mmCIF file of C-alpha atoms in Angstrom:
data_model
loop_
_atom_site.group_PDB
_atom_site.id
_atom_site.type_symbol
_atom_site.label_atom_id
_atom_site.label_comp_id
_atom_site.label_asym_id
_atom_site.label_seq_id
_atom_site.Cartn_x
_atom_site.Cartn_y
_atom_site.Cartn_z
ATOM 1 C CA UNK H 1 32.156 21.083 -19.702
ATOM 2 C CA UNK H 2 31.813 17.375 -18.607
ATOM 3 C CA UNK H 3 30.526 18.075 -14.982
ATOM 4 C CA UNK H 4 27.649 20.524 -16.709
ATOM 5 C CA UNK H 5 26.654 18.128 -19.038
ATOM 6 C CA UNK H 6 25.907 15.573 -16.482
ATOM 7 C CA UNK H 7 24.368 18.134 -14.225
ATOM 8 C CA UNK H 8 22.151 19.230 -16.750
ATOM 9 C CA UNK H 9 21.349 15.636 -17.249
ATOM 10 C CA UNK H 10 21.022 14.755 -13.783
ATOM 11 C CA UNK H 11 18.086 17.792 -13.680
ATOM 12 C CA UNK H 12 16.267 16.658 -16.938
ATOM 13 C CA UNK H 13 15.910 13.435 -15.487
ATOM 14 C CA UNK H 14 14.504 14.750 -12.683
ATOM 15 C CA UNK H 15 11.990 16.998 -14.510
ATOM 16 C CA UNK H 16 10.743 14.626 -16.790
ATOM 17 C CA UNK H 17 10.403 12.615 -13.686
ATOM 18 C CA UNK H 18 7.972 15.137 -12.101
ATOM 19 C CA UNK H 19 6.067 15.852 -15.522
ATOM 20 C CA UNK H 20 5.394 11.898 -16.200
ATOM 21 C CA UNK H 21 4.072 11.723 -12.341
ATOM 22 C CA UNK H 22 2.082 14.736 -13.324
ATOM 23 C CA UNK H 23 0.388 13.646 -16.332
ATOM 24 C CA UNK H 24 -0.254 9.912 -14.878
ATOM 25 C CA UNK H 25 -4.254 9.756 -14.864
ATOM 26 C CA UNK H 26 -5.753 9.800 -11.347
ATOM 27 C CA UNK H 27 -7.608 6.832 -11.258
ATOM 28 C CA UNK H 28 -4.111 4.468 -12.083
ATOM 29 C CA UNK H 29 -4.189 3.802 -8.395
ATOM 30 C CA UNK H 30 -5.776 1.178 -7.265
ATOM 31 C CA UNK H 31 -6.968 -0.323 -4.026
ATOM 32 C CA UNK H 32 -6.030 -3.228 -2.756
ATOM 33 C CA UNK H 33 -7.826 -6.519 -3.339
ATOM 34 C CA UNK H 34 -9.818 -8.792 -0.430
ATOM 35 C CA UNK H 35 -7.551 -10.874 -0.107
ATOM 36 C CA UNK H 36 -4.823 -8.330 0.246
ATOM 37 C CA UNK H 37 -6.902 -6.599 3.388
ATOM 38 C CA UNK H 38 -6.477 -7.507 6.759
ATOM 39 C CA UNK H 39 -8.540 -10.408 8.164
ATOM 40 C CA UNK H 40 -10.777 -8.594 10.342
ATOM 41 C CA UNK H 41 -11.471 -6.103 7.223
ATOM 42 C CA UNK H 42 -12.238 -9.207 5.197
ATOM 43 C CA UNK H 43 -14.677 -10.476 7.872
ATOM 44 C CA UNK H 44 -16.232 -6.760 7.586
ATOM 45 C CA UNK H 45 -16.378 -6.991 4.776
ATOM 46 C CA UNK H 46 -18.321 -10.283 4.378
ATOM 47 C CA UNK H 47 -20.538 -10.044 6.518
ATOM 48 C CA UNK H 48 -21.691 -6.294 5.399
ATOM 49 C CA UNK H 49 -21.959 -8.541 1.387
ATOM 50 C CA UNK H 50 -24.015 -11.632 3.381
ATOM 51 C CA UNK H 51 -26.130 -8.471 4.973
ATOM 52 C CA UNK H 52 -27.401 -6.918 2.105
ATOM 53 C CA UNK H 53 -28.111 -10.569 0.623
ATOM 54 C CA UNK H 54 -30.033 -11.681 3.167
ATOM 55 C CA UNK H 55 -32.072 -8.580 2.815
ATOM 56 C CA UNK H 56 -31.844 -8.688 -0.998
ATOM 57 C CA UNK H 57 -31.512 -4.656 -0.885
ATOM 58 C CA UNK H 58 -28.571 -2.767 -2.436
ATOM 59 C CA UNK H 59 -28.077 -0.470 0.372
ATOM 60 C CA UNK H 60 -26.740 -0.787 3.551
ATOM 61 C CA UNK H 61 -26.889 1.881 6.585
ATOM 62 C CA UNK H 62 -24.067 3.489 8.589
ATOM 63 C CA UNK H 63 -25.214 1.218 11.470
ATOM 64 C CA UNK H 64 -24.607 -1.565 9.328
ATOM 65 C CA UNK H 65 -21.031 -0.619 8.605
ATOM 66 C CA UNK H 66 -20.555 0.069 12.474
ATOM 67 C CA UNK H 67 -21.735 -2.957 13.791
ATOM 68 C CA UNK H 68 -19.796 -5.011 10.927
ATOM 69 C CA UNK H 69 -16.144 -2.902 11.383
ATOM 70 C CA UNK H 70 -13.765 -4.644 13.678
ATOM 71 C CA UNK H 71 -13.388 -2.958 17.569
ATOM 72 C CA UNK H 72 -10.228 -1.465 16.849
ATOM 73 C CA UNK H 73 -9.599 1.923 14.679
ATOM 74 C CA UNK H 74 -10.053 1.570 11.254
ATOM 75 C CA UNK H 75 -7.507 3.459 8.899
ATOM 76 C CA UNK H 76 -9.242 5.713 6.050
ATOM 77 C CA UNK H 77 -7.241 3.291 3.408
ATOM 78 C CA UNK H 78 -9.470 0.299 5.115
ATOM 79 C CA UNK H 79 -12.538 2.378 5.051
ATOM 80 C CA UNK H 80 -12.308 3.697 1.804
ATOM 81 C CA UNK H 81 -11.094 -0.435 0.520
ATOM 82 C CA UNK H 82 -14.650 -1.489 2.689
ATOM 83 C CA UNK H 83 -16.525 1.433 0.074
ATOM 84 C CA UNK H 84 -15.304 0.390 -3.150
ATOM 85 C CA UNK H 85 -15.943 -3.280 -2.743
ATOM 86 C CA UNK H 86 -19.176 -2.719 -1.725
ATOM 87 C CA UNK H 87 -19.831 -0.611 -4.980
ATOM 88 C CA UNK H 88 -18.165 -3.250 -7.313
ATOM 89 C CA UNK H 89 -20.814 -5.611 -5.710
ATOM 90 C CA UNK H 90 -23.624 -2.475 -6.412
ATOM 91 C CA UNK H 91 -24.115 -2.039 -2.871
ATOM 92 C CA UNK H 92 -24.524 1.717 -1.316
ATOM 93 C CA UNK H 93 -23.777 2.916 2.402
ATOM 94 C CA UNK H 94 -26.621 5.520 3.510
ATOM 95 C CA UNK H 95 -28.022 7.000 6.688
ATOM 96 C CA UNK H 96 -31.760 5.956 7.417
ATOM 97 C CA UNK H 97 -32.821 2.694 7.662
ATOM 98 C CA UNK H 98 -32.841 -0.638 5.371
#
């Protein structure tokens, strides 16, 4: 009856493993911080900031982000990083024209 026990215990584990992941809010994960980011991200990064300074406007263009982004391929994580600092500095990507 041992070996069942510990089976059963084994599975339980397990499940209450699964339902804790499931519950866990969405928005616990977290992106990583500038300094964490590659250095060529970083530069991006800064320069797209010291952009929409210069023009004192809180929204930058797609071209903007193109010409600032590094000239190698740029993983979705560092894309979607470049995003959410921008908006924690209030600072929107758009088409058109600044």
């Amino acid at each position: 009856m041992g070996k069942r026990d510990d089976a059963h215990d084994r599975r339980q584990a397990i499940i209450d493993g699964m339902l804790a992941d499931a519950l866990r809010p969405a928005y616990t994960y977290r992106l990583p911080s500038h300094d964490a980011l590659p250095a060529d991200i970083r530069r991006a990064i800064d320069a797209l900031l010291a952009k929409a300074e210069a023009q004192r406007r809180r929204c930058l263009t797609y071209d903007d982000l193109e010409e600032a982004l590094p000239p190698r391929d740029v993983s979705a994580e560092d894309l979607e990083a470049i995003f959410w600092i921008l908006a924690e500095h209030g600072i929107e990507v758009e088409d058109g024209e600044t």
